[in-house]
Amino acid sequence: MPLKVTVWGENKHEKTNKDVQKIYPKGMHTVIADALNKDKEIKAITATLDQAEHGLTQKVLDDTDVLSWWGHAAHGDVKDEIVDRVQKRVLEGMGLIVLHSGHHSKIFKRLLGTSCDLTWREAGERERLWMCNPGHAIAQGIKGTYFELAEEEMYGEPFGIPNPDEVVFLSWFQGGEAFRSGVTYKRGAGKIFYFRPGHETYPTYHDANVQTVLRNAVKWAKPEGRFPAGCPNVPVEKALEKIVAKGASVH
Ligand code: ZN
């Protein structure tokens, strides 16, 4: 069975910005989904903000192993009830890949619990992504010890995130800043990967190394089982062993 991935795109800049339309005529989400579908072990579909329930119905999420998220201009338009739904699925075990300006999405901030603030500059500068752990599953297939993107937006430290479980990539920018650009977390049973590159006016999601990272990331984030939500009481008569009451505190 292939891994079922839902690629969520805000799909706003693609409708209003001619530069973005030239690079991503069918939207960034389509290019990302096509890149994932090059791997026979992955079956990716897309969903966008303007669809009913943002394309993230309970049925879609129940049928999603890994969700990827790109948002920027309309984080505030994402309904809280959908954020609740996505959060619940992550805690149950669904993987989540948060991309670029998704650092300020409701779902990322909710799951991490911090500001997720950073510094930024849009100057079309070179980004060099160093592999902090070339042996990590998400870094497989990248040749050498780093890869470069000729033009990107700069994101710099301090990055207002909790200490990550792992830092897979660390970026250097031409202007001198550095940034933890590939970090992992676990929340409940769900694995989370944040990957920095992907500003809408640069062809980042067409880059072969970026596509390799995305395919690796969804495979790394696949569920390892389902952790059911809820807090059920286990009555005494259903305990595996007979409980011998000791003292007044036991009813
Ligand atoms: Zn950006």
Coordinates of C-alpha atoms and ligand atoms in Angstrom, one line a residue:
M1 CA 0.0 0.0 0.0
P2 CA 1.5 3.4 -0.9
L3 CA 1.9 6.1 1.7
K4 CA -1.1 8.5 1.5
V5 CA 0.0 12.1 1.5
T6 CA -2.2 15.2 1.4
V7 CA -0.4 18.3 0.2
W8 CA -2.1 21.4 1.6
G9 CA -1.6 24.7 -0.1
E10 CA -2.9 28.1 0.8
N11 CA -2.9 28.9 -2.9
K12 CA -3.3 32.7 -2.6
H13 CA -0.1 34.1 -4.0
E14 CA -0.5 31.9 -7.1
K15 CA -3.8 33.7 -7.9
T16 CA -2.5 37.2 -7.4
N17 CA 1.2 37.4 -8.2
K18 CA 2.4 37.1 -11.8
D19 CA 5.9 36.1 -10.8
V20 CA 4.5 33.3 -8.7
Q21 CA 2.1 32.2 -11.5
K22 CA 5.1 31.9 -13.9
I23 CA 7.0 29.6 -11.6
Y24 CA 3.9 27.7 -10.3
P25 CA 1.1 28.0 -12.9
K26 CA -0.9 25.2 -11.2
G27 CA 0.1 26.2 -7.7
M28 CA 3.0 25.2 -5.4
H29 CA 0.9 22.4 -4.0
T30 CA 0.7 20.7 -7.5
V31 CA 4.4 20.8 -8.0
I32 CA 5.0 19.4 -4.5
A33 CA 2.4 16.6 -5.1
D34 CA 3.9 15.8 -8.5
A35 CA 7.4 15.6 -6.9
L36 CA 6.1 13.1 -4.3
N37 CA 4.2 11.1 -6.8
K38 CA 7.5 10.4 -8.7
D39 CA 8.0 7.7 -6.0
K40 CA 5.8 4.7 -6.4
E41 CA 5.6 4.2 -2.7
I42 CA 3.8 7.5 -2.3
K43 CA 0.3 8.6 -3.4
A44 CA -0.1 12.3 -3.0
I45 CA -3.3 14.4 -3.4
T46 CA -3.8 18.1 -2.9
A47 CA -6.1 20.3 -0.8
T48 CA -6.4 24.1 -0.7
L49 CA -7.8 26.8 1.6
D50 CA -10.7 27.8 -0.6
Q51 CA -12.2 24.3 -0.7
A52 CA -15.0 23.3 1.7
E53 CA -13.5 22.7 5.1
H54 CA -10.2 23.8 3.5
G55 CA -10.2 20.4 1.8
L56 CA -9.4 18.8 5.1
T57 CA -12.6 16.9 6.0
Q58 CA -12.5 14.3 8.7
K59 CA -12.7 11.7 6.0
V60 CA -9.7 13.1 4.1
L61 CA -7.6 13.4 7.3
D62 CA -8.6 9.8 8.4
D63 CA -7.3 8.7 5.0
T64 CA -4.0 10.7 5.3
D65 CA -0.8 9.2 6.6
V66 CA 1.2 12.4 6.2
L67 CA 0.0 16.0 5.7
S68 CA 2.2 18.8 4.3
W69 CA 1.4 22.4 4.9
W70 CA 2.3 25.6 3.0
G71 CA 0.7 28.8 4.1
H72 CA 1.7 32.5 4.4
A73 CA -0.8 35.3 3.6
A74 CA -3.9 33.7 5.1
H75 CA -2.9 31.9 8.3
G76 CA -5.8 33.8 10.0
D77 CA -8.3 32.5 7.6
V78 CA -7.7 28.9 8.6
K79 CA -10.7 27.9 10.8
D80 CA -9.9 26.9 14.3
E81 CA -12.1 23.8 14.1
I82 CA -9.9 22.5 11.2
V83 CA -6.7 23.3 13.2
D84 CA -8.3 21.2 16.1
R85 CA -9.0 18.4 13.7
V86 CA -5.4 18.4 12.3
Q87 CA -3.9 18.6 15.7
K88 CA -5.9 15.6 16.9
R89 CA -4.8 13.5 13.9
V90 CA -1.1 14.4 14.5
L91 CA -1.5 13.4 18.2
E92 CA -3.0 10.1 16.9
G93 CA 0.0 9.5 14.7
M94 CA -0.4 11.3 11.4
G95 CA 2.9 12.8 10.1
L96 CA 3.1 16.6 9.5
I97 CA 5.6 18.4 7.2
V98 CA 5.5 22.2 7.7
L99 CA 7.0 24.2 4.9
H100 CA 8.7 27.6 4.8
S101 CA 6.3 30.4 5.9
G102 CA 4.1 27.7 7.5
H103 CA 6.3 28.5 10.6
H104 CA 3.6 31.0 11.5
S105 CA 0.6 28.7 10.7
K106 CA -1.9 28.1 13.5
I107 CA -1.2 24.4 13.4
F108 CA 2.6 24.7 13.8
K109 CA 2.3 27.2 16.6
R110 CA -0.3 25.1 18.3
L111 CA 1.7 22.0 18.2
L112 CA 5.0 23.7 19.3
G113 CA 3.5 26.1 21.8
T114 CA 6.0 28.9 21.1
S115 CA 6.1 32.1 18.9
C116 CA 7.9 30.5 16.0
D117 CA 9.2 34.0 15.2
L118 CA 12.3 34.5 13.1
T119 CA 14.2 37.3 11.2
W120 CA 13.8 37.5 7.4
R121 CA 14.9 39.4 4.3
E122 CA 13.8 39.1 0.7
A123 CA 16.9 39.7 -1.4
G124 CA 17.2 36.7 -3.7
E125 CA 20.4 35.5 -1.9
R126 CA 22.1 32.2 -2.0
E127 CA 21.2 29.6 0.7
R128 CA 23.5 26.8 1.6
L129 CA 21.9 24.0 3.5
W130 CA 24.4 22.0 5.5
M131 CA 23.5 18.5 6.5
C132 CA 23.9 18.2 10.3
N133 CA 23.4 14.4 10.2
P134 CA 24.1 12.9 6.7
G135 CA 23.0 9.5 8.1
H136 CA 19.5 10.8 8.9
A137 CA 16.6 9.3 6.9
I138 CA 15.5 12.7 5.6
A139 CA 19.0 13.5 4.2
Q140 CA 19.4 10.3 2.2
G141 CA 20.3 10.8 -1.5
I142 CA 21.8 14.3 -1.1
K143 CA 25.4 14.2 -2.5
G144 CA 28.2 15.8 -0.5
T145 CA 27.8 17.6 2.8
Y146 CA 25.5 20.4 1.7
F147 CA 23.4 21.6 -1.2
E148 CA 22.6 25.1 -2.4
L149 CA 19.7 27.1 -3.7
A150 CA 20.8 30.0 -5.9
E151 CA 18.1 32.4 -4.8
E152 CA 15.9 32.3 -1.7
E153 CA 14.4 34.4 1.0
M154 CA 16.5 34.6 4.1
Y155 CA 15.3 33.3 7.5
G156 CA 17.6 33.9 10.4
E157 CA 18.0 33.1 14.1
P158 CA 16.7 33.5 16.6
F159 CA 14.0 31.0 15.6
G160 CA 11.3 30.9 18.3
I161 CA 10.9 27.1 18.5
P162 CA 11.3 24.7 21.3
N163 CA 14.6 22.7 21.2
P164 CA 14.1 20.3 18.3
D165 CA 14.5 16.5 18.7
E166 CA 16.9 16.6 15.8
V167 CA 18.4 19.3 13.6
V168 CA 18.8 17.7 10.1
F169 CA 19.7 20.9 8.1
L170 CA 21.3 24.1 9.1
S171 CA 21.2 27.0 6.6
W172 CA 23.8 29.7 5.8
F173 CA 22.8 32.7 3.8
Q174 CA 24.9 35.0 1.6
G175 CA 24.1 37.9 3.9
G176 CA 25.7 36.1 6.8
E177 CA 22.7 34.7 8.8
A178 CA 22.3 31.1 9.9
F179 CA 19.0 29.2 10.6
R180 CA 17.9 25.8 11.8
S181 CA 16.2 24.9 8.5
G182 CA 15.3 21.3 8.9
V183 CA 14.1 20.2 12.4
T184 CA 12.1 17.3 13.8
Y185 CA 9.6 16.9 16.6
K186 CA 7.3 14.3 18.0
R187 CA 3.9 15.4 19.4
G188 CA 1.8 12.5 20.7
A189 CA 2.3 9.7 18.3
G190 CA 2.8 12.1 15.3
K191 CA 6.2 13.0 13.7
I192 CA 6.7 16.6 12.6
F193 CA 9.3 17.9 10.2
Y194 CA 9.8 21.6 9.5
F195 CA 11.6 22.4 6.3
R196 CA 12.6 26.1 5.7
P197 CA 13.0 26.6 1.9
G198 CA 10.1 27.5 -0.4
H199 CA 9.5 31.2 -0.8
E200 CA 6.8 31.6 -3.5
T201 CA 8.8 33.8 -5.9
Y202 CA 11.7 31.4 -6.3
P203 CA 11.6 28.0 -8.1
T204 CA 12.6 26.1 -4.9
Y205 CA 10.0 23.3 -5.2
H206 CA 11.4 22.5 -8.7
D207 CA 14.8 21.8 -7.2
A208 CA 15.9 18.1 -7.3
N209 CA 17.5 18.2 -3.8
V210 CA 14.5 19.8 -2.3
Q211 CA 12.2 17.2 -3.9
T212 CA 14.4 14.4 -2.5
V213 CA 14.2 15.9 1.0
L214 CA 10.4 16.1 0.7
R215 CA 10.1 12.5 -0.4
N216 CA 12.4 11.4 2.4
A217 CA 10.5 13.5 4.9
V218 CA 7.1 11.9 4.2
K219 CA 8.5 8.5 4.4
W220 CA 10.2 9.4 7.7
A221 CA 7.0 10.9 9.1
K222 CA 4.7 7.9 8.3
P223 CA 2.6 6.8 11.1
E224 CA 3.9 3.9 13.3
G225 CA 0.4 3.0 14.5
R226 CA -2.6 4.9 15.8
F227 CA -2.8 6.3 19.3
P228 CA -6.5 6.6 20.1
A229 CA -7.8 9.9 21.5
G230 CA -9.6 9.7 24.8
C231 CA -9.1 9.1 28.5
P232 CA -11.1 5.9 29.3
N233 CA -11.5 4.7 32.9
V234 CA -10.6 1.0 33.5
P235 CA -12.9 -0.3 36.2
V236 CA -11.6 -2.5 39.0
E237 CA -13.5 -5.5 37.7
K238 CA -11.7 -5.3 34.4
A239 CA -8.2 -5.1 35.9
L240 CA -5.9 -7.9 34.7
E241 CA -5.1 -9.0 38.2
K242 CA -7.3 -9.1 41.2
I243 CA -6.7 -5.9 43.3
V244 CA -6.7 -6.4 47.0
A245 CA -8.0 -3.3 48.8
K246 CA -5.6 -1.8 51.2
G247 CA -6.8 1.1 53.4
A248 CA -9.6 3.5 53.1
S249 CA -8.5 5.3 50.0
V250 CA -9.4 2.3 47.8
H251 CA -13.2 2.2 47.0
Ligands
ZN1 ZN 8.6 33.5 2.1

